[in-house]
Short mmCIF file of C-alpha atoms in Angstrom, two decimals:
data_model
loop_
_atom_site.label_atom_id
_atom_site.label_comp_id
_atom_site.label_asym_id
_atom_site.label_seq_id
_atom_site.Cartn_x
_atom_site.Cartn_y
_atom_site.Cartn_z
CA UNK A 1312 111.48 126.13 206.23
CA UNK A 1313 109.00 127.50 203.96
CA UNK A 1314 108.41 125.17 201.89
CA UNK A 1315 106.10 122.12 201.89
CA UNK A 1316 108.15 119.32 199.80
CA UNK A 1317 107.76 116.35 197.43
CA UNK A 1318 110.57 113.92 197.86
CA UNK A 1319 111.13 112.71 194.49
CA UNK A 1320 113.51 109.00 195.02
CA UNK A 1321 115.20 108.21 192.42
CA UNK A 1322 115.08 104.32 190.40
CA UNK A 1323 116.21 104.97 187.43
CA UNK A 1324 113.74 107.13 186.11
CA UNK A 1325 115.67 110.05 182.61
CA UNK A 1326 112.62 111.99 184.18
CA UNK A 1327 113.84 112.75 187.91
CA UNK A 1328 114.67 116.34 186.71
CA UNK A 1329 111.55 116.62 184.17
CA UNK A 1330 108.77 115.62 187.17
CA UNK A 1331 110.45 117.40 189.71
CA UNK A 1332 109.95 120.66 187.59
CA UNK A 1333 106.19 119.46 186.72
CA UNK A 1334 105.71 120.07 191.15
CA UNK A 1335 107.82 123.26 190.96
CA UNK A 1336 105.42 124.30 188.30
CA UNK A 1337 102.33 123.51 190.52
CA UNK A 1338 104.15 125.93 193.72
CA UNK A 1339 105.18 123.80 195.31
CA UNK A 1340 108.79 122.72 196.53
CA UNK A 1341 110.03 119.37 195.16
CA UNK A 1342 113.50 117.68 194.70
CA UNK A 1343 115.18 114.82 193.94
CA UNK A 1344 116.83 111.63 196.40
CA UNK A 1345 119.13 108.65 195.10
CA UNK A 1346 116.81 105.12 196.10
CA UNK A 1347 119.19 104.20 199.36
CA UNK A 1348 117.86 106.88 201.34
CA UNK A 1349 117.70 106.63 204.74
CA UNK A 1350 114.66 106.41 207.08
CA UNK A 1351 116.10 108.78 209.48
CA UNK A 1352 117.11 111.42 206.08
CA UNK A 1353 113.78 111.08 204.88
CA UNK A 1354 111.99 112.04 207.98
CA UNK A 1355 114.85 114.22 209.15
CA UNK A 1356 113.90 116.29 205.48
CA UNK A 1357 111.74 119.33 206.48
CA UNK A 1358 108.31 119.77 205.77
CA UNK A 1359 107.65 115.70 203.60
CA UNK A 1360 104.45 116.44 202.30
CA UNK A 1361 104.87 112.94 199.56
CA UNK A 1362 107.16 111.19 198.18
CA UNK A 1363 107.44 109.79 194.60
CA UNK A 1364 109.24 106.18 193.80
CA UNK A 1365 110.23 106.83 190.19
CA UNK A 1366 111.73 103.96 188.38
CA UNK A 1367 112.90 102.94 184.79
CA UNK A 1368 114.82 102.32 182.39
CA UNK A 1369 118.49 102.59 184.16
CA UNK A 1370 116.82 100.59 187.62
CA UNK A 1371 119.91 97.67 187.24
CA UNK A 1372 123.08 97.95 188.15
CA UNK A 1373 125.42 95.61 187.87
CA UNK A 1374 122.39 93.47 186.96
CA UNK A 1375 120.92 93.89 190.17
CA UNK A 1376 117.70 95.75 190.35
CA UNK A 1377 117.49 98.58 192.65
CA UNK A 1378 115.28 99.80 195.82
CA UNK A 1379 114.43 102.03 197.92
CA UNK A 1380 114.70 99.79 202.43
CA UNK A 1381 111.14 98.42 203.39
CA UNK A 1382 110.78 100.95 205.89
CA UNK A 1383 110.13 104.07 203.62
CA UNK A 1384 106.41 102.99 203.27
CA UNK A 1385 106.60 103.36 207.73
CA UNK A 1386 107.66 107.10 207.27
CA UNK A 1387 103.37 107.73 207.43
CA UNK A 1388 104.20 109.97 203.68
CA UNK A 1389 101.19 109.15 201.52
CA UNK A 1390 103.30 107.53 197.86
CA UNK A 1391 103.51 107.11 194.55
CA UNK A 1392 105.58 104.67 192.56
CA UNK A 1393 105.92 105.15 189.05
CA UNK A 1394 107.38 102.08 187.07
CA UNK A 1395 108.44 100.28 189.60
CA UNK A 1396 106.35 96.77 191.40
CA UNK A 1397 103.51 98.04 193.98
CA UNK A 1398 103.90 98.06 198.10
CA UNK A 1399 101.39 97.96 200.28
CA UNK A 1400 99.72 101.68 199.86
CA UNK A 1401 100.80 102.86 197.82
CA UNK A 1402 99.73 104.47 194.60
CA UNK A 1403 100.92 102.64 191.96
CA UNK A 1404 101.73 103.81 187.93
CA UNK A 1405 103.34 102.86 184.69
CA UNK A 1406 104.25 105.87 183.54
CA UNK A 1407 104.87 109.33 184.74
CA UNK A 1408 101.12 111.52 185.61
CA UNK A 1409 99.85 113.48 183.06
CA UNK A 1410 99.35 117.18 185.55
CA UNK A 1411 95.85 116.17 186.85
CA UNK A 1412 96.99 113.36 187.71
CA UNK A 1413 100.24 115.09 189.33
CA UNK A 1414 97.17 117.79 191.16
CA UNK A 1415 96.06 114.72 193.07
CA UNK A 1416 98.28 113.55 194.26
CA UNK A 1417 99.45 116.45 195.36
CA UNK A 1418 97.38 118.59 196.51
CA UNK A 1419 94.67 115.19 197.10
CA UNK A 1420 96.02 112.84 198.56
CA UNK A 1421 99.84 114.94 199.80
CA UNK A 1422 97.58 117.39 200.93
CA UNK A 1423 100.41 120.09 199.84
CA UNK A 1424 100.31 123.55 200.14
CA UNK A 1425 101.53 125.89 196.99
CA UNK A 1426 103.65 128.01 199.12
CA UNK A 1427 106.92 126.85 196.96
CA UNK A 1428 107.75 130.94 195.90
CA UNK A 1429 111.17 133.16 195.40
CA UNK A 1430 110.48 134.81 198.53
CA UNK A 1431 110.43 132.16 200.61
CA UNK A 1432 112.64 130.53 198.93
CA UNK A 1433 115.39 133.70 199.39
CA UNK A 1434 113.81 134.22 202.60
CA UNK A 1435 115.60 130.71 203.48
CA UNK A 1436 118.31 130.55 202.00
CA UNK A 1437 119.36 133.36 203.55
CA UNK A 1438 118.44 132.25 207.38
CA UNK A 1439 120.43 129.25 206.65
CA UNK A 1440 123.66 131.17 204.70
CA UNK A 1441 123.79 132.33 208.20
CA UNK A 1442 123.54 129.62 209.92
CA UNK A 1443 126.05 128.46 208.20
CA UNK A 1444 128.04 131.59 208.17
CA UNK A 1445 128.41 133.16 211.61
CA UNK A 1446 130.04 136.24 212.33
CA UNK A 1447 132.83 134.74 209.31
CA UNK A 1448 133.27 135.08 205.78
CA UNK A 1449 132.48 134.11 202.57
CA UNK A 1450 134.90 133.93 199.61
CA UNK A 1451 133.85 134.09 196.15
CA UNK A 1452 134.46 133.46 192.74
CA UNK A 1453 132.62 136.48 190.98
CA UNK A 1454 132.69 135.15 186.56
CA UNK A 1455 130.21 138.27 185.64
CA UNK A 1456 128.24 134.61 184.73
CA UNK A 1457 124.04 134.78 185.60
CA UNK A 1458 124.86 131.17 188.64
CA UNK A 1459 127.60 133.57 190.15
CA UNK A 1460 125.97 137.03 190.19
CA UNK A 1461 122.33 135.49 191.92
CA UNK A 1462 125.10 134.04 194.39
CA UNK A 1463 126.96 137.55 195.04
CA UNK A 1464 123.59 139.65 195.87
CA UNK A 1465 121.71 136.27 197.85
CA UNK A 1466 125.39 136.81 199.91
CA UNK A 1467 125.43 140.36 199.95
CA UNK A 1468 120.95 139.80 200.99
CA UNK A 1469 122.26 137.48 203.89
CA UNK A 1470 125.50 138.72 205.36
CA UNK A 1471 126.44 142.16 203.43
CA UNK A 1472 130.01 143.10 203.86
CA UNK A 1473 131.34 139.39 204.68
CA UNK A 1474 131.51 138.43 201.45
CA UNK A 1475 134.57 138.44 199.31
CA UNK A 1476 134.59 138.65 195.70
CA UNK A 1477 137.79 136.74 193.20
CA UNK A 1478 137.25 137.58 189.50
CA UNK A 1479 139.36 135.76 188.56
CA UNK A 1480 141.07 135.58 184.49
CA UNK A 1481 141.96 132.20 183.40
CA UNK A 1482 143.06 132.91 180.20
CA UNK A 1483 139.84 131.83 179.03
CA UNK A 1484 136.65 134.83 179.54
CA UNK A 1485 135.16 136.24 176.66
CA UNK A 1486 135.90 139.17 175.26
CA UNK A 1487 136.66 141.85 176.84
CA UNK A 1488 134.89 140.57 180.31
CA UNK A 1489 137.33 140.81 182.88
CA UNK A 1490 137.53 144.30 182.21
CA UNK A 1491 133.18 144.58 182.25
CA UNK A 1492 133.20 142.39 185.84
CA UNK A 1493 135.86 145.21 187.01
CA UNK A 1494 133.33 147.61 186.31
CA UNK A 1495 129.58 146.85 187.09
CA UNK A 1496 131.00 145.00 189.97
CA UNK A 1497 133.74 146.47 191.69
CA UNK A 1498 132.65 150.54 189.95
CA UNK A 1499 129.19 149.78 190.28
CA UNK A 1500 128.00 147.87 192.99
CA UNK A 1501 130.86 148.67 195.14
CA UNK A 1502 130.60 145.38 195.39
CA UNK A 1503 135.14 144.46 198.05
CA UNK A 1504 135.94 143.05 194.34
CA UNK A 1505 140.08 141.25 194.35
CA UNK A 1506 141.12 141.20 190.61
CA UNK A 1507 142.92 137.84 190.40
CA UNK A 1508 145.89 137.52 186.23
CA UNK A 1509 146.55 133.90 186.56
CA UNK A 1510 146.03 134.36 182.36
CA UNK A 1511 149.64 132.13 182.46
CA UNK A 1512 149.55 129.86 184.82
CA UNK A 1513 146.01 128.66 184.12
CA UNK A 1514 147.70 128.64 180.15
CA UNK A 1515 151.20 127.25 181.84
CA UNK A 1516 148.43 124.05 183.52
CA UNK A 1517 146.77 122.97 180.35
CA UNK A 1518 149.58 123.32 177.59
CA UNK A 1519 148.86 119.64 176.25
CA UNK A 1520 145.42 118.64 178.25
CA UNK A 1521 143.24 117.41 174.80
CA UNK A 1522 140.77 115.33 177.11
CA UNK A 1523 137.79 117.21 178.19
CA UNK A 1524 137.16 116.13 181.59
CA UNK A 1525 140.54 116.40 182.75
CA UNK A 1526 140.48 119.76 180.82
CA UNK A 1527 137.46 120.78 182.99
CA UNK A 1528 139.19 119.22 187.23
CA UNK A 1529 142.70 121.01 185.70
CA UNK A 1530 140.81 125.03 185.72
CA UNK A 1531 137.79 123.28 188.67
CA UNK A 1532 140.76 122.79 190.51
CA UNK A 1533 143.17 125.83 189.36
CA UNK A 1534 140.42 127.88 190.27
CA UNK A 1535 139.90 126.82 194.61
CA UNK A 1536 144.00 127.26 193.77
CA UNK A 1537 144.03 130.71 193.03
CA UNK A 1538 140.77 131.01 195.86
CA UNK A 1539 143.19 129.03 199.18
CA UNK A 1540 146.14 131.20 197.53
CA UNK A 1541 143.72 134.88 198.06
CA UNK A 1542 141.52 133.30 201.43
CA UNK A 1543 145.49 133.23 203.24
CA UNK A 1544 145.75 137.17 202.78
CA UNK A 1545 142.84 138.21 204.05
CA UNK A 1546 141.97 137.08 207.71
CA UNK A 1547 138.62 134.84 208.53
CA UNK A 1548 138.03 132.75 205.25
CA UNK A 1549 136.17 129.92 206.56
CA UNK A 1550 133.74 129.53 203.49
CA UNK A 1551 133.49 129.85 199.69
CA UNK A 1552 131.15 130.35 198.06
CA UNK A 1553 129.75 128.18 195.09
CA UNK A 1554 126.93 129.06 191.92
CA UNK A 1555 126.24 125.52 191.35
CA UNK A 1556 122.68 124.75 190.18
CA UNK A 1557 120.28 121.13 189.64
CA UNK A 1558 122.02 120.68 186.21
CA UNK A 1559 125.08 120.38 187.63
CA UNK A 1560 124.63 118.22 189.72
CA UNK A 1561 122.54 115.40 188.32
CA UNK A 1562 124.61 116.71 185.03
CA UNK A 1563 127.55 114.85 187.10
CA UNK A 1564 125.14 111.37 188.03
CA UNK A 1565 123.80 109.88 190.26
CA UNK A 1566 123.68 106.10 191.77
CA UNK A 1567 121.48 105.00 189.08
CA UNK A 1568 122.63 107.99 186.53
CA UNK A 1569 124.96 107.10 184.09
CA UNK A 1570 127.93 110.69 184.37
CA UNK A 1571 127.10 112.80 181.41
CA UNK A 1572 129.74 115.72 182.21
CA UNK A 1573 131.65 116.66 185.97
CA UNK A 1574 131.12 120.07 186.57
CA UNK A 1575 134.47 122.29 187.97
CA UNK A 1576 132.09 122.97 190.47
CA UNK A 1577 130.49 119.67 191.67
CA UNK A 1578 133.48 117.59 190.29
CA UNK A 1579 136.99 119.01 190.16
CA UNK A 1580 137.28 119.59 193.46
CA UNK A 1581 140.81 118.90 195.37
CA UNK A 1582 140.06 116.23 198.05
CA UNK A 1583 141.97 119.02 200.83
CA UNK A 1584 139.21 121.78 200.75
CA UNK A 1585 140.40 124.24 202.87
CA UNK A 1586 137.14 126.12 203.27
CA UNK A 1587 133.57 124.50 203.72
CA UNK A 1588 131.12 125.26 201.26
CA UNK A 1589 127.65 127.58 200.65
CA UNK A 1590 125.54 126.66 197.99
CA UNK A 1591 122.79 128.36 197.85
CA UNK A 1592 121.68 127.65 194.81
CA UNK A 1593 122.31 123.89 194.30
CA UNK A 1594 118.61 122.87 193.97
CA UNK A 1595 117.68 125.63 191.54
CA UNK A 1596 116.28 125.10 187.77
CA UNK A 1597 118.58 127.65 185.50
CA UNK A 1598 114.71 129.30 184.34
CA UNK A 1599 114.88 129.48 188.39
CA UNK A 1600 118.43 130.91 189.55
CA UNK A 1601 116.59 133.87 186.21
CA UNK A 1602 113.53 134.63 188.50
CA UNK A 1603 115.78 134.33 191.96
CA UNK A 1604 117.54 137.22 190.42
CA UNK A 1605 115.28 139.41 189.71
CA UNK A 1606 112.94 138.77 193.26
CA UNK A 1607 117.08 140.25 194.33
CA UNK A 1608 116.42 142.97 192.44
CA UNK A 1609 119.53 142.57 190.12
CA UNK A 1610 119.06 144.68 186.75
CA UNK A 1611 117.22 142.90 183.50
CA UNK A 1612 120.54 143.00 182.10
CA UNK A 1613 122.60 140.79 184.19
CA UNK A 1614 119.95 138.44 185.31
CA UNK A 1615 119.32 137.34 181.48
CA UNK A 1616 122.89 137.24 180.62
CA UNK A 1617 124.19 134.71 177.89
CA UNK A 1618 125.06 131.76 179.93
CA UNK A 1619 128.81 130.49 180.40
CA UNK A 1620 129.92 127.24 181.08
CA UNK A 1621 132.92 127.60 184.63
CA UNK A 1622 135.88 126.53 181.99
CA UNK A 1623 135.33 129.34 179.93
CA UNK A 1624 136.87 128.98 176.42
CA UNK A 1625 138.57 126.13 177.49
CA UNK A 1626 135.73 123.83 176.98
CA UNK A 1627 135.01 125.46 173.18
CA UNK A 1628 139.08 125.64 171.94
CA UNK A 1629 138.29 121.89 171.89
CA UNK A 1630 140.51 119.67 172.32
CA UNK A 1631 144.50 120.63 173.41
CA UNK A 1632 143.91 124.70 173.58
CA UNK A 1633 146.59 127.26 172.33
CA UNK A 1634 146.79 130.29 172.12
CA UNK A 1635 145.83 130.53 168.53
CA UNK A 1636 142.45 128.83 168.49
CA UNK A 1637 141.74 129.97 172.01
CA UNK A 1638 142.38 133.63 169.98
CA UNK A 1639 140.25 132.44 167.50
CA UNK A 1640 136.80 131.37 169.99
CA UNK A 1641 136.95 134.57 171.28
CA UNK A 1642 137.08 136.78 168.82
CA UNK A 1643 134.54 134.57 166.41
CA UNK A 1644 132.10 134.03 169.61
CA UNK A 1645 132.21 138.57 169.11
CA UNK A 1646 131.41 138.67 165.73
CA UNK A 1647 128.63 136.48 166.22
CA UNK A 1648 127.14 138.31 169.67
CA UNK A 1649 127.94 142.25 168.21
CA UNK A 1650 125.38 140.49 164.79
CA UNK A 1651 122.85 138.83 167.55
CA UNK A 1652 122.30 141.39 168.90
CA UNK A 1653 121.71 144.17 165.42
CA UNK A 1654 119.88 141.68 164.79
CA UNK A 1655 117.57 141.16 168.44
CA UNK A 1656 118.37 137.53 168.57
CA UNK A 1657 120.37 138.33 171.26
CA UNK A 1658 117.42 138.20 173.53
CA UNK A 1659 115.28 135.79 171.66
CA UNK A 1660 118.08 132.89 171.75
CA UNK A 1661 118.87 131.33 175.66
CA UNK A 1662 122.57 130.69 174.27
CA UNK A 1663 124.79 130.78 170.91
CA UNK A 1664 128.62 130.74 171.13
CA UNK A 1665 131.38 129.16 168.60
CA UNK A 1666 134.11 126.33 169.03
CA UNK A 1667 136.99 125.21 166.86
CA UNK A 1668 137.85 122.43 166.86
CA UNK A 1669 141.70 121.25 166.74
CA UNK A 1670 142.21 120.71 163.68
CA UNK A 1671 142.15 122.17 160.08
CA UNK A 1672 141.17 122.06 156.40
CA UNK A 1673 142.33 123.18 153.65
CA UNK A 1674 141.19 126.21 151.32
CA UNK A 1675 142.31 129.00 149.63
CA UNK A 1676 142.62 132.61 150.70
CA UNK A 1677 144.20 135.28 148.23
CA UNK A 1678 144.55 132.51 145.46
CA UNK A 1679 146.42 130.49 147.39
CA UNK A 1680 146.35 127.12 149.32
CA UNK A 1681 146.01 127.69 152.67
CA UNK A 1682 145.22 124.78 155.63
CA UNK A 1683 143.46 126.64 158.81
CA UNK A 1684 140.51 126.11 161.60
CA UNK A 1685 136.78 125.97 161.26
CA UNK A 1686 134.45 127.72 163.07
CA UNK A 1687 131.68 126.68 164.20
CA UNK A 1688 128.66 128.33 165.94
CA UNK A 1689 125.98 127.15 167.32
CA UNK A 1690 122.58 128.61 168.88
CA UNK A 1691 120.07 126.96 171.52
CA UNK A 1692 116.51 127.53 173.10
CA UNK A 1693 115.72 125.66 176.71
CA UNK A 1694 114.33 126.26 179.52
CA UNK A 1695 115.56 124.09 181.87
CA UNK A 1696 119.29 123.43 180.69
CA UNK A 1697 118.27 119.63 180.37
CA UNK A 1698 116.98 119.32 177.01
CA UNK A 1699 117.88 122.09 173.71
CA UNK A 1700 116.08 123.00 170.75
CA UNK A 1701 117.77 124.47 167.49
CA UNK A 1702 117.92 127.84 166.92
CA UNK A 1703 116.69 128.87 163.44
CA UNK A 1704 118.18 131.61 161.96
CA UNK A 1705 117.86 133.54 159.35
CA UNK A 1706 120.45 132.79 156.52
CA UNK A 1707 120.97 136.56 155.84
CA UNK A 1708 122.33 136.13 158.91
CA UNK A 1709 124.62 133.19 158.86
CA UNK A 1710 126.02 135.35 156.24
CA UNK A 1711 126.92 137.73 158.02
CA UNK A 1712 128.28 136.44 160.60
CA UNK A 1713 130.30 134.24 157.77
CA UNK A 1714 132.25 136.27 156.49
CA UNK A 1715 133.18 138.73 158.81
CA UNK A 1716 134.17 135.52 160.64
CA UNK A 1717 136.40 134.42 157.16
CA UNK A 1718 137.26 138.43 157.22
CA UNK A 1719 138.06 139.08 160.87
CA UNK A 1720 139.60 135.77 162.25
CA UNK A 1721 142.89 134.49 161.80
CA UNK A 1722 144.10 131.23 160.93
CA UNK A 1723 139.98 129.78 160.07
CA UNK A 1724 138.87 129.30 155.87
CA UNK A 1725 135.59 127.64 156.99
CA UNK A 1726 132.90 128.57 159.32
CA UNK A 1727 129.72 125.84 160.71
CA UNK A 1728 126.22 125.68 161.80
CA UNK A 1729 125.93 122.95 164.23
CA UNK A 1730 122.26 121.72 164.00
CA UNK A 1731 122.03 118.64 166.30
CA UNK A 1732 119.48 119.04 169.41
CA UNK A 1733 120.00 117.90 172.66
CA UNK A 1734 119.80 115.42 173.10
CA UNK A 1735 121.17 113.27 172.19
CA UNK A 1736 123.86 116.22 172.16
CA UNK A 1737 124.75 118.05 175.18
CA UNK A 1738 124.64 121.45 175.22
CA UNK A 1739 128.36 122.13 174.79
CA UNK A 1740 130.90 120.58 173.18
CA UNK A 1741 133.53 119.21 176.15
#
């Protein structure tokens, strides 16, 4: 590994991700690890130059204040303690350091070098992938989203034809999305792509399931089952490629951080998984994933494509999925994307989509009372998906979208705009 590393040990801070990003922005690689890392595990990490003990409001777990193994201090690394009782020989702060203070610790105290960049990261990952995979094959779920596309490019660079891409149409894709994936990856990029139509299978498994966590786990579990079935048709498939990124891991919970939501590629994997995982992006934030894609030579329209959750429209058709509401989400989302593109907002807004709740409201259509669903529009901006602000969409644009949704989408009589930032809301509703 070419990058020097600053290790952040999670002692209950809610700012671990922010601190890791600040270190990376200085040109030095940083990773978050649990507070109970052993001295042996810490020393086994490559090129560690310093350690930050990042304490905070979640330091007390089940009535006990968590702490590091005292032997950590004897590992020989400079230590910075934030909101944590100081030990002999460590620097102490009661708050996150500002940029100047962080630079002093990282460069003057730790003597780290500014060698964190995408070129070095890709070279490291290509080498690690080759070491892990050898001559065997990797099966990759290719949704066509940013994460899976970048993973595909990384794996193609590392192992070429040893990569087998599988696109599963689970019936929860956006309008014309599966057709687009086949066109781009199979017909244009000539990837080894297998297309699986599993619409009825997924919707059948999800019928009557309202709990968001259960939906995510069903979708994630069923994905793996589909891949296992496809792998059995092939020879030499031992690995599963995944587009797991750092916010997925952080939001799925640590030992001192409560789970925000499980991600289908983190918490929904079956215990009897038949593959070893290849996850070359798991230490990257979303903006870094895009930078990685650019460095790998992917086209801009693919790298800066609208983010899309692994469970697809399954977490935007709120509650138990019904086909009429699923179609309402798909059609209203297509209208939203079309109108945002016309207004130039597709290049300005980080993520925008519609959701349809599982309840109806009274309205009037064709001079008669109706009882139909509502469509909620969400448009947010973010850098790293850990926090987000609301886009102030022009009123005329919203009016045009509303008029089209009410006129063109069946079973809908109301359109609303979500004004909630993250936090306290998450990006998705489920």
